[in-house]
C-alpha cells in the first residue's frame, strides 16, 4: 500500500481532480490537510466534512489531518483537543527552539518542515533522533519543488534541506508526502522512490517512506485515539457470538420449546454442580500426595531382581535343612 499523508484542503473541483489522479497513480490512503496558524480558535471543528461533499474514488481511503504552525514554544497549543477532532496531527516548527520542543516533548504524529525556504539553523542528529525514539516521524514534502515558473529557488532549497534531513536522521523514520495543491504536482510512488534515491535516501528506505513508515503513522495515531494511553486496546471483550444466540432462539421457538428449554436448564445446572464439586488442588496438597505415593511405592517394592533371587535361594536352603533335621529325629 502507498500513502500520501499531505494533500492540502483546497477548492473542491481541483481537489476532486487531485484525488482522482492520486488513485490512478496507485495510492491507497490519502490524508487531507488543514493548516492552522496562530492561536487556536475556541470552537475546534474540522472544516473537512465526512463524508466529502463530492465523489471520490471508492478504493481510496480518506483521512483528515491538521498541521499546526509552531512558532512560540511557551504557548499552550491544546494538542489533545486537536487529536480528538482529526485523524492525524502534524507540527510545523518555524524556529530552532520550536523544533527542539516538538522533538522532545510535544505529543504529535508527524513533524513536517517547510523545505521550500532556507532555515537559519541546521538539522542536528541529536534533536531529530529524540523524535524518532518517541515514534514521531519526519516528513519531507516534494510539492514545493514541482511548481512551474519561479520555483527554481524553492526547488534548490528543497534539495538542500531534504539532503540535510536524510543525513541527520540516517535515513530512518522519514515519510515522503506530496503537499500538492494541483494534480500536476503529484508524482507516482515509484517516481518518489527514485527521487528519494537522488537525495541520498536509497530505494529501500524510499519504498518504506511511502509505505511502511507512513502506515506506522496512521496506525499509531489510531491507537492513540482508541486505546488506553496508546498501549492497551480491547479487541474482544468476551461477548457471546451472534450465531450462538440465534441457535438458542431457534431452539426456544421450536415445537418442543418447553421441553428443550427444560433440557437446556438441566444441562446448565449439571455443569454448575460438576464445576462446584471440582476443587482446586493447591501446591501443598500436591506435594503431600506426591510424598505419599513415593512412600507407598517404596514399601510395595522388594528391591532389585538379584535381591529377589537371593531370598528365594535362602528359603529353599532353609526348607532342605528342616527336612533333614526331621528325618534324623525320626531315625
mmCIF file of N, CA, C and O in Angstrom, residues 92-179:
data_model
loop_
_atom_site.group_PDB
_atom_site.id
_atom_site.type_symbol
_atom_site.label_atom_id
_atom_site.label_comp_id
_atom_site.label_asym_id
_atom_site.label_seq_id
_atom_site.Cartn_x
_atom_site.Cartn_y
_atom_site.Cartn_z
ATOM 1 N N UNK A 92 4.485 21.949 12.464
ATOM 2 C CA UNK A 92 5.450 22.568 11.541
ATOM 3 C C UNK A 92 6.211 23.652 12.296
ATOM 4 O O UNK A 92 5.781 24.811 12.358
ATOM 5 N N UNK A 93 7.353 23.336 12.895
ATOM 6 C CA UNK A 93 8.129 24.345 13.619
ATOM 7 C C UNK A 93 8.775 25.328 12.644
ATOM 8 O O UNK A 93 9.214 24.959 11.551
ATOM 9 N N UNK A 94 8.866 26.570 13.087
ATOM 10 C CA UNK A 94 9.489 27.615 12.264
ATOM 11 C C UNK A 94 10.778 28.146 12.874
ATOM 12 O O UNK A 94 11.499 28.881 12.213
ATOM 13 N N UNK A 95 11.063 27.793 14.124
ATOM 14 C CA UNK A 95 12.291 28.219 14.785
ATOM 15 C C UNK A 95 13.008 26.993 15.343
ATOM 16 O O UNK A 95 12.432 25.901 15.440
ATOM 17 N N UNK A 96 14.272 27.193 15.732
ATOM 18 C CA UNK A 96 15.051 26.075 16.269
ATOM 19 C C UNK A 96 14.530 25.641 17.628
ATOM 20 O O UNK A 96 14.472 24.444 17.930
ATOM 21 N N UNK A 97 14.128 26.582 18.466
ATOM 22 C CA UNK A 97 13.579 26.231 19.779
ATOM 23 C C UNK A 97 12.268 25.465 19.634
ATOM 24 O O UNK A 97 12.007 24.514 20.380
ATOM 25 N N UNK A 98 11.435 25.882 18.705
ATOM 26 C CA UNK A 98 10.173 25.167 18.472
ATOM 27 C C UNK A 98 10.441 23.761 17.959
ATOM 28 O O UNK A 98 9.738 22.807 18.331
ATOM 29 N N UNK A 99 11.459 23.591 17.116
ATOM 30 C CA UNK A 99 11.800 22.256 16.633
ATOM 31 C C UNK A 99 12.298 21.371 17.763
ATOM 32 O O UNK A 99 11.937 20.190 17.848
ATOM 33 N N UNK A 100 13.100 21.906 18.653
ATOM 34 C CA UNK A 100 13.581 21.130 19.794
ATOM 35 C C UNK A 100 12.441 20.709 20.702
ATOM 36 O O UNK A 100 12.394 19.562 21.170
ATOM 37 N N UNK A 101 11.504 21.613 20.959
ATOM 38 C CA UNK A 101 10.369 21.259 21.812
ATOM 39 C C UNK A 101 9.488 20.207 21.149
ATOM 40 O O UNK A 101 9.007 19.278 21.814
ATOM 41 N N UNK A 102 9.265 20.328 19.836
ATOM 42 C CA UNK A 102 8.437 19.346 19.136
ATOM 43 C C UNK A 102 9.085 17.968 19.144
ATOM 44 O O UNK A 102 8.392 16.949 19.273
ATOM 45 N N UNK A 103 10.399 17.916 19.029
ATOM 46 C CA UNK A 103 11.090 16.624 19.022
ATOM 47 C C UNK A 103 11.183 16.020 20.412
ATOM 48 O O UNK A 103 11.194 14.791 20.556
ATOM 49 N N UNK A 104 11.230 16.831 21.441
ATOM 50 C CA UNK A 104 11.469 16.329 22.792
ATOM 51 C C UNK A 104 10.191 15.951 23.530
ATOM 52 O O UNK A 104 10.115 14.880 24.127
ATOM 53 N N UNK A 105 9.173 16.809 23.492
ATOM 54 C CA UNK A 105 8.067 16.618 24.434
ATOM 55 C C UNK A 105 6.666 16.681 23.838
ATOM 56 O O UNK A 105 5.753 16.088 24.397
ATOM 57 N N UNK A 106 6.459 17.388 22.755
ATOM 58 C CA UNK A 106 5.094 17.585 22.256
ATOM 59 C C UNK A 106 4.554 16.295 21.656
ATOM 60 O O UNK A 106 5.252 15.576 20.938
ATOM 61 N N UNK A 107 3.280 16.017 21.965
ATOM 62 C CA UNK A 107 2.624 14.790 21.513
ATOM 63 C C UNK A 107 2.018 15.026 20.141
ATOM 64 O O UNK A 107 0.985 15.698 20.011
ATOM 65 N N UNK A 108 2.651 14.487 19.112
ATOM 66 C CA UNK A 108 2.149 14.631 17.740
ATOM 67 C C UNK A 108 2.494 13.354 16.979
ATOM 68 O O UNK A 108 3.156 12.451 17.497
ATOM 69 N N UNK A 109 2.020 13.282 15.733
ATOM 70 C CA UNK A 109 2.275 12.120 14.893
ATOM 71 C C UNK A 109 3.396 12.358 13.887
ATOM 72 O O UNK A 109 4.161 11.455 13.580
ATOM 73 N N UNK A 110 3.463 13.585 13.347
ATOM 74 C CA UNK A 110 4.433 13.910 12.298
ATOM 75 C C UNK A 110 4.995 15.289 12.572
ATOM 76 O O UNK A 110 4.275 16.189 13.041
ATOM 77 N N UNK A 111 6.278 15.466 12.288
ATOM 78 C CA UNK A 111 6.916 16.784 12.281
ATOM 79 C C UNK A 111 7.196 17.124 10.827
ATOM 80 O O UNK A 111 8.026 16.470 10.175
ATOM 81 N N UNK A 112 6.488 18.101 10.313
ATOM 82 C CA UNK A 112 6.581 18.474 8.903
ATOM 83 C C UNK A 112 7.225 19.845 8.803
ATOM 84 O O UNK A 112 6.701 20.841 9.328
ATOM 85 N N UNK A 113 8.360 19.915 8.138
ATOM 86 C CA UNK A 113 9.097 21.164 7.968
ATOM 87 C C UNK A 113 8.872 21.729 6.576
ATOM 88 O O UNK A 113 8.730 20.979 5.600
ATOM 89 N N UNK A 114 8.845 23.048 6.496
ATOM 90 C CA UNK A 114 8.724 23.724 5.205
ATOM 91 C C UNK A 114 10.101 23.732 4.549
ATOM 92 O O UNK A 114 10.967 24.538 4.886
ATOM 93 N N UNK A 115 10.313 22.834 3.613
ATOM 94 C CA UNK A 115 11.627 22.677 2.991
ATOM 95 C C UNK A 115 11.826 23.570 1.777
ATOM 96 O O UNK A 115 12.896 23.516 1.154
ATOM 97 N N UNK A 116 10.838 24.380 1.426
ATOM 98 C CA UNK A 116 10.978 25.278 0.272
ATOM 99 C C UNK A 116 11.686 26.582 0.633
ATOM 100 O O UNK A 116 11.955 27.395 -0.255
ATOM 101 N N UNK A 117 11.955 26.801 1.918
ATOM 102 C CA UNK A 117 12.646 28.015 2.365
ATOM 103 C C UNK A 117 13.968 27.610 3.020
ATOM 104 O O UNK A 117 14.167 26.463 3.418
ATOM 105 N N UNK A 118 14.834 28.575 3.145
ATOM 106 C CA UNK A 118 16.130 28.326 3.771
ATOM 107 C C UNK A 118 16.030 28.647 5.257
ATOM 108 O O UNK A 118 15.743 29.789 5.637
ATOM 109 N N UNK A 119 16.274 27.647 6.091
ATOM 110 C CA UNK A 119 16.152 27.816 7.533
ATOM 111 C C UNK A 119 17.450 28.381 8.111
ATOM 112 O O UNK A 119 18.553 28.023 7.651
ATOM 113 N N UNK A 120 17.339 29.233 9.136
ATOM 114 C CA UNK A 120 18.549 29.815 9.742
ATOM 115 C C UNK A 120 19.259 28.891 10.724
ATOM 116 O O UNK A 120 20.115 29.356 11.475
ATOM 117 N N UNK A 121 18.922 27.648 10.752
ATOM 118 C CA UNK A 121 19.547 26.689 11.658
ATOM 119 C C UNK A 121 19.766 25.379 10.919
ATOM 120 O O UNK A 121 19.169 25.128 9.864
ATOM 121 N N UNK A 122 20.623 24.531 11.490
ATOM 122 C CA UNK A 122 20.921 23.233 10.903
ATOM 123 C C UNK A 122 20.104 22.147 11.604
ATOM 124 O O UNK A 122 19.754 22.265 12.777
ATOM 125 N N UNK A 123 19.833 21.099 10.866
ATOM 126 C CA UNK A 123 19.123 19.948 11.416
ATOM 127 C C UNK A 123 20.151 19.007 12.052
ATOM 128 O O UNK A 123 20.996 18.438 11.355
ATOM 129 N N UNK A 124 20.050 18.850 13.360
ATOM 130 C CA UNK A 124 21.029 18.071 14.106
ATOM 131 C C UNK A 124 20.499 16.662 14.359
ATOM 132 O O UNK A 124 19.302 16.452 14.562
ATOM 133 N N UNK A 125 21.418 15.722 14.350
ATOM 134 C CA UNK A 125 21.039 14.326 14.584
ATOM 135 C C UNK A 125 20.514 14.128 16.007
ATOM 136 O O UNK A 125 19.566 13.367 16.226
ATOM 137 N N UNK A 126 21.089 14.809 16.982
ATOM 138 C CA UNK A 126 20.658 14.667 18.373
ATOM 139 C C UNK A 126 19.216 15.120 18.552
ATOM 140 O O UNK A 126 18.436 14.488 19.279
ATOM 141 N N UNK A 127 18.843 16.192 17.873
ATOM 142 C CA UNK A 127 17.475 16.715 18.006
ATOM 143 C C UNK A 127 16.457 15.816 17.320
ATOM 144 O O UNK A 127 15.426 15.447 17.901
ATOM 145 N N UNK A 128 16.725 15.438 16.065
ATOM 146 C CA UNK A 128 15.760 14.639 15.316
ATOM 147 C C UNK A 128 15.676 13.201 15.835
ATOM 148 O O UNK A 128 14.619 12.571 15.746
ATOM 149 N N UNK A 129 16.774 12.689 16.394
ATOM 150 C CA UNK A 129 16.731 11.323 16.925
ATOM 151 C C UNK A 129 15.830 11.222 18.144
ATOM 152 O O UNK A 129 15.268 10.153 18.413
ATOM 153 N N UNK A 130 15.661 12.303 18.898
ATOM 154 C CA UNK A 130 14.734 12.282 20.032
ATOM 155 C C UNK A 130 13.297 12.074 19.569
ATOM 156 O O UNK A 130 12.514 11.382 20.229
ATOM 157 N N UNK A 131 12.946 12.680 18.445
ATOM 158 C CA UNK A 131 11.601 12.467 17.894
ATOM 159 C C UNK A 131 11.435 11.040 17.391
ATOM 160 O O UNK A 131 10.384 10.408 17.597
ATOM 161 N N UNK A 132 12.455 10.502 16.743
ATOM 162 C CA UNK A 132 12.365 9.140 16.219
ATOM 163 C C UNK A 132 12.265 8.117 17.341
ATOM 164 O O UNK A 132 11.564 7.113 17.208
ATOM 165 N N UNK A 133 12.931 8.360 18.451
ATOM 166 C CA UNK A 133 12.837 7.446 19.588
ATOM 167 C C UNK A 133 11.444 7.431 20.201
ATOM 168 O O UNK A 133 11.022 6.418 20.764
ATOM 169 N N UNK A 134 10.704 8.533 20.095
ATOM 170 C CA UNK A 134 9.335 8.585 20.621
ATOM 171 C C UNK A 134 8.306 8.093 19.608
ATOM 172 O O UNK A 134 7.117 8.087 19.882
ATOM 173 N N UNK A 135 8.752 7.687 18.417
ATOM 174 C CA UNK A 135 7.834 7.205 17.400
ATOM 175 C C UNK A 135 7.276 8.285 16.497
ATOM 176 O O UNK A 135 6.364 8.006 15.710
ATOM 177 N N UNK A 136 7.788 9.501 16.573
ATOM 178 C CA UNK A 136 7.336 10.610 15.726
ATOM 179 C C UNK A 136 8.172 10.609 14.451
ATOM 180 O O UNK A 136 9.405 10.542 14.508
ATOM 181 N N UNK A 137 7.510 10.681 13.306
ATOM 182 C CA UNK A 137 8.192 10.636 12.011
ATOM 183 C C UNK A 137 8.483 12.053 11.504
ATOM 184 O O UNK A 137 7.815 13.018 11.872
ATOM 185 N N UNK A 138 9.488 12.139 10.629
ATOM 186 C CA UNK A 138 9.874 13.391 9.986
ATOM 187 C C UNK A 138 9.372 13.352 8.548
ATOM 188 O O UNK A 138 9.636 12.384 7.816
ATOM 189 N N UNK A 139 8.659 14.393 8.137
ATOM 190 C CA UNK A 139 8.029 14.420 6.819
ATOM 191 C C UNK A 139 8.803 15.325 5.858
ATOM 192 O O UNK A 139 9.228 16.426 6.209
ATOM 193 N N UNK A 140 8.967 14.824 4.628
ATOM 194 C CA UNK A 140 9.546 15.588 3.527
ATOM 195 C C UNK A 140 8.475 15.731 2.456
ATOM 196 O O UNK A 140 7.949 14.723 1.969
ATOM 197 N N UNK A 141 8.141 16.958 2.089
ATOM 198 C CA UNK A 141 7.121 17.245 1.074
ATOM 199 C C UNK A 141 7.811 17.759 -0.199
ATOM 200 O O UNK A 141 8.564 18.735 -0.138
ATOM 201 N N UNK A 142 7.550 17.087 -1.312
ATOM 202 C CA UNK A 142 8.213 17.428 -2.568
ATOM 203 C C UNK A 142 7.406 18.371 -3.448
ATOM 204 O O UNK A 142 7.882 18.797 -4.509
ATOM 205 N N UNK A 143 6.190 18.711 -3.039
ATOM 206 C CA UNK A 143 5.321 19.502 -3.914
ATOM 207 C C UNK A 143 5.857 20.894 -4.204
ATOM 208 O O UNK A 143 5.590 21.454 -5.275
ATOM 209 N N UNK A 144 6.615 21.467 -3.249
ATOM 210 C CA UNK A 144 7.127 22.823 -3.473
ATOM 211 C C UNK A 144 8.132 22.871 -4.607
ATOM 212 O O UNK A 144 8.296 23.921 -5.249
ATOM 213 N N UNK A 145 8.814 21.780 -4.893
ATOM 214 C CA UNK A 145 9.790 21.770 -5.969
ATOM 215 C C UNK A 145 9.206 21.467 -7.323
ATOM 216 O O UNK A 145 9.952 21.420 -8.316
ATOM 217 N N UNK A 146 7.890 21.257 -7.422
ATOM 218 C CA UNK A 146 7.243 20.949 -8.688
ATOM 219 C C UNK A 146 6.510 22.136 -9.284
ATOM 220 O O UNK A 146 5.795 21.975 -10.273
ATOM 221 N N UNK A 147 6.668 23.308 -8.679
ATOM 222 C CA UNK A 147 5.977 24.484 -9.200
ATOM 223 C C UNK A 147 6.620 24.956 -10.497
ATOM 224 O O UNK A 147 7.838 24.879 -10.682
ATOM 225 N N UNK A 148 5.795 25.463 -11.366
ATOM 226 C CA UNK A 148 6.264 25.964 -12.664
ATOM 227 C C UNK A 148 6.439 27.473 -12.556
ATOM 228 O O UNK A 148 5.622 28.171 -11.976
ATOM 229 N N UNK A 149 7.511 27.981 -13.129
ATOM 230 C CA UNK A 149 7.737 29.430 -13.104
ATOM 231 C C UNK A 149 8.868 29.781 -12.167
ATOM 232 O O UNK A 149 10.032 29.456 -12.427
ATOM 233 N N UNK A 150 8.514 30.444 -11.052
ATOM 234 C CA UNK A 150 9.530 30.898 -10.102
ATOM 235 C C UNK A 150 9.816 29.841 -9.045
ATOM 236 O O UNK A 150 10.048 30.162 -7.888
ATOM 237 N N UNK A 151 9.841 28.562 -9.411
ATOM 238 C CA UNK A 151 10.095 27.503 -8.452
ATOM 239 C C UNK A 151 11.541 27.070 -8.380
ATOM 240 O O UNK A 151 11.842 26.066 -7.739
ATOM 241 N N UNK A 152 12.449 27.793 -9.032
ATOM 242 C CA UNK A 152 13.855 27.396 -9.015
ATOM 243 C C UNK A 152 14.439 27.529 -7.617
ATOM 244 O O UNK A 152 15.168 26.650 -7.138
ATOM 245 N N UNK A 153 14.135 28.622 -6.921
ATOM 246 C CA UNK A 153 14.652 28.816 -5.563
ATOM 247 C C UNK A 153 14.074 27.788 -4.607
ATOM 248 O O UNK A 153 14.794 27.215 -3.772
ATOM 249 N N UNK A 154 12.770 27.553 -4.704
ATOM 250 C CA UNK A 154 12.134 26.554 -3.838
ATOM 251 C C UNK A 154 12.688 25.162 -4.123
ATOM 252 O O UNK A 154 12.893 24.364 -3.194
ATOM 253 N N UNK A 155 12.942 24.864 -5.392
ATOM 254 C CA UNK A 155 13.491 23.556 -5.742
ATOM 255 C C UNK A 155 14.907 23.387 -5.187
ATOM 256 O O UNK A 155 15.269 22.313 -4.680
ATOM 257 N N UNK A 156 15.705 24.441 -5.263
ATOM 258 C CA UNK A 156 17.065 24.375 -4.732
ATOM 259 C C UNK A 156 17.054 24.201 -3.215
ATOM 260 O O UNK A 156 17.810 23.390 -2.655
ATOM 261 N N UNK A 157 16.195 24.933 -2.522
ATOM 262 C CA UNK A 157 16.091 24.785 -1.067
ATOM 263 C C UNK A 157 15.563 23.415 -0.674
ATOM 264 O O UNK A 157 15.995 22.840 0.347
ATOM 265 N N UNK A 158 14.640 22.892 -1.475
ATOM 266 C CA UNK A 158 14.086 21.564 -1.181
ATOM 267 C C UNK A 158 15.171 20.502 -1.244
ATOM 268 O O UNK A 158 15.257 19.647 -0.341
ATOM 269 N N UNK A 159 15.993 20.534 -2.266
ATOM 270 C CA UNK A 159 17.043 19.524 -2.405
ATOM 271 C C UNK A 159 18.049 19.638 -1.265
ATOM 272 O O UNK A 159 18.472 18.626 -0.666
ATOM 273 N N UNK A 160 18.437 20.876 -0.918
ATOM 274 C CA UNK A 160 19.420 21.062 0.160
ATOM 275 C C UNK A 160 18.863 20.628 1.509
ATOM 276 O O UNK A 160 19.541 19.923 2.282
ATOM 277 N N UNK A 161 17.618 21.018 1.809
ATOM 278 C CA UNK A 161 17.021 20.657 3.108
ATOM 279 C C UNK A 161 16.745 19.158 3.213
ATOM 280 O O UNK A 161 16.959 18.548 4.270
ATOM 281 N N UNK A 162 16.255 18.544 2.126
ATOM 282 C CA UNK A 162 15.977 17.102 2.157
ATOM 283 C C UNK A 162 17.258 16.310 2.347
ATOM 284 O O UNK A 162 17.292 15.329 3.117
ATOM 285 N N UNK A 163 18.333 16.712 1.687
ATOM 286 C CA UNK A 163 19.616 16.027 1.853
ATOM 287 C C UNK A 163 20.122 16.147 3.283
ATOM 288 O O UNK A 163 20.646 15.178 3.862
ATOM 289 N N UNK A 164 19.925 17.324 3.887
ATOM 290 C CA UNK A 164 20.389 17.522 5.261
ATOM 291 C C UNK A 164 19.553 16.713 6.252
ATOM 292 O O UNK A 164 20.084 16.161 7.222
ATOM 293 N N UNK A 165 18.261 16.626 6.022
ATOM 294 C CA UNK A 165 17.401 15.827 6.913
ATOM 295 C C UNK A 165 17.746 14.344 6.819
ATOM 296 O O UNK A 165 17.806 13.625 7.825
ATOM 297 N N UNK A 166 17.982 13.855 5.609
ATOM 298 C CA UNK A 166 18.359 12.449 5.428
ATOM 299 C C UNK A 166 19.689 12.158 6.123
ATOM 300 O O UNK A 166 19.886 11.097 6.732
ATOM 301 N N UNK A 167 20.619 13.114 6.062
ATOM 302 C CA UNK A 167 21.899 12.928 6.749
ATOM 303 C C UNK A 167 21.705 12.920 8.272
ATOM 304 O O UNK A 167 22.303 12.095 8.980
ATOM 305 N N UNK A 168 20.862 13.823 8.783
ATOM 306 C CA UNK A 168 20.678 13.930 10.229
ATOM 307 C C UNK A 168 19.915 12.749 10.810
ATOM 308 O O UNK A 168 20.161 12.340 11.952
ATOM 309 N N UNK A 169 18.992 12.180 10.067
ATOM 310 C CA UNK A 169 18.191 11.054 10.560
ATOM 311 C C UNK A 169 18.786 9.697 10.208
ATOM 312 O O UNK A 169 18.203 8.672 10.579
ATOM 313 N N UNK A 170 19.881 9.675 9.474
ATOM 314 C CA UNK A 170 20.497 8.428 8.997
ATOM 315 C C UNK A 170 19.549 7.638 8.098
ATOM 316 O O UNK A 170 19.627 6.414 8.003
ATOM 317 N N UNK A 171 18.607 8.348 7.476
ATOM 318 C CA UNK A 171 17.676 7.699 6.557
ATOM 319 C C UNK A 171 16.561 6.922 7.231
ATOM 320 O O UNK A 171 15.884 6.134 6.567
ATOM 321 N N UNK A 172 16.326 7.128 8.524
ATOM 322 C CA UNK A 172 15.302 6.373 9.262
ATOM 323 C C UNK A 172 14.170 7.300 9.696
ATOM 324 O O UNK A 172 14.397 8.473 9.994
ATOM 325 N N UNK A 173 12.960 6.734 9.751
ATOM 326 C CA UNK A 173 11.811 7.483 10.258
ATOM 327 C C UNK A 173 11.363 8.617 9.370
ATOM 328 O O UNK A 173 10.829 9.614 9.858
ATOM 329 N N UNK A 174 11.540 8.493 8.057
ATOM 330 C CA UNK A 174 11.179 9.564 7.119
ATOM 331 C C UNK A 174 9.923 9.166 6.359
ATOM 332 O O UNK A 174 9.785 8.029 5.899
ATOM 333 N N UNK A 175 9.010 10.125 6.237
ATOM 334 C CA UNK A 175 7.783 9.968 5.457
ATOM 335 C C UNK A 175 7.810 11.004 4.337
ATOM 336 O O UNK A 175 8.066 12.187 4.587
ATOM 337 N N UNK A 176 7.545 10.572 3.116
ATOM 338 C CA UNK A 176 7.540 11.473 1.962
ATOM 339 C C UNK A 176 6.098 11.670 1.509
ATOM 340 O O UNK A 176 5.393 10.697 1.224
ATOM 341 N N UNK A 177 5.670 12.932 1.442
ATOM 342 C CA UNK A 177 4.320 13.296 1.003
ATOM 343 C C UNK A 177 4.425 14.317 -0.119
ATOM 344 O O UNK A 177 5.507 14.862 -0.397
ATOM 345 N N UNK A 178 3.285 14.603 -0.726
ATOM 346 C CA UNK A 178 3.304 15.488 -1.890
ATOM 347 C C UNK A 178 3.106 16.960 -1.510
ATOM 348 O O UNK A 178 3.837 17.831 -1.980
ATOM 349 N N UNK A 179 2.108 17.243 -0.671
ATOM 350 C CA UNK A 179 1.686 18.626 -0.396
ATOM 351 C C UNK A 179 1.391 19.349 -1.715
ATOM 352 O O UNK A 179 1.753 20.519 -1.916
#
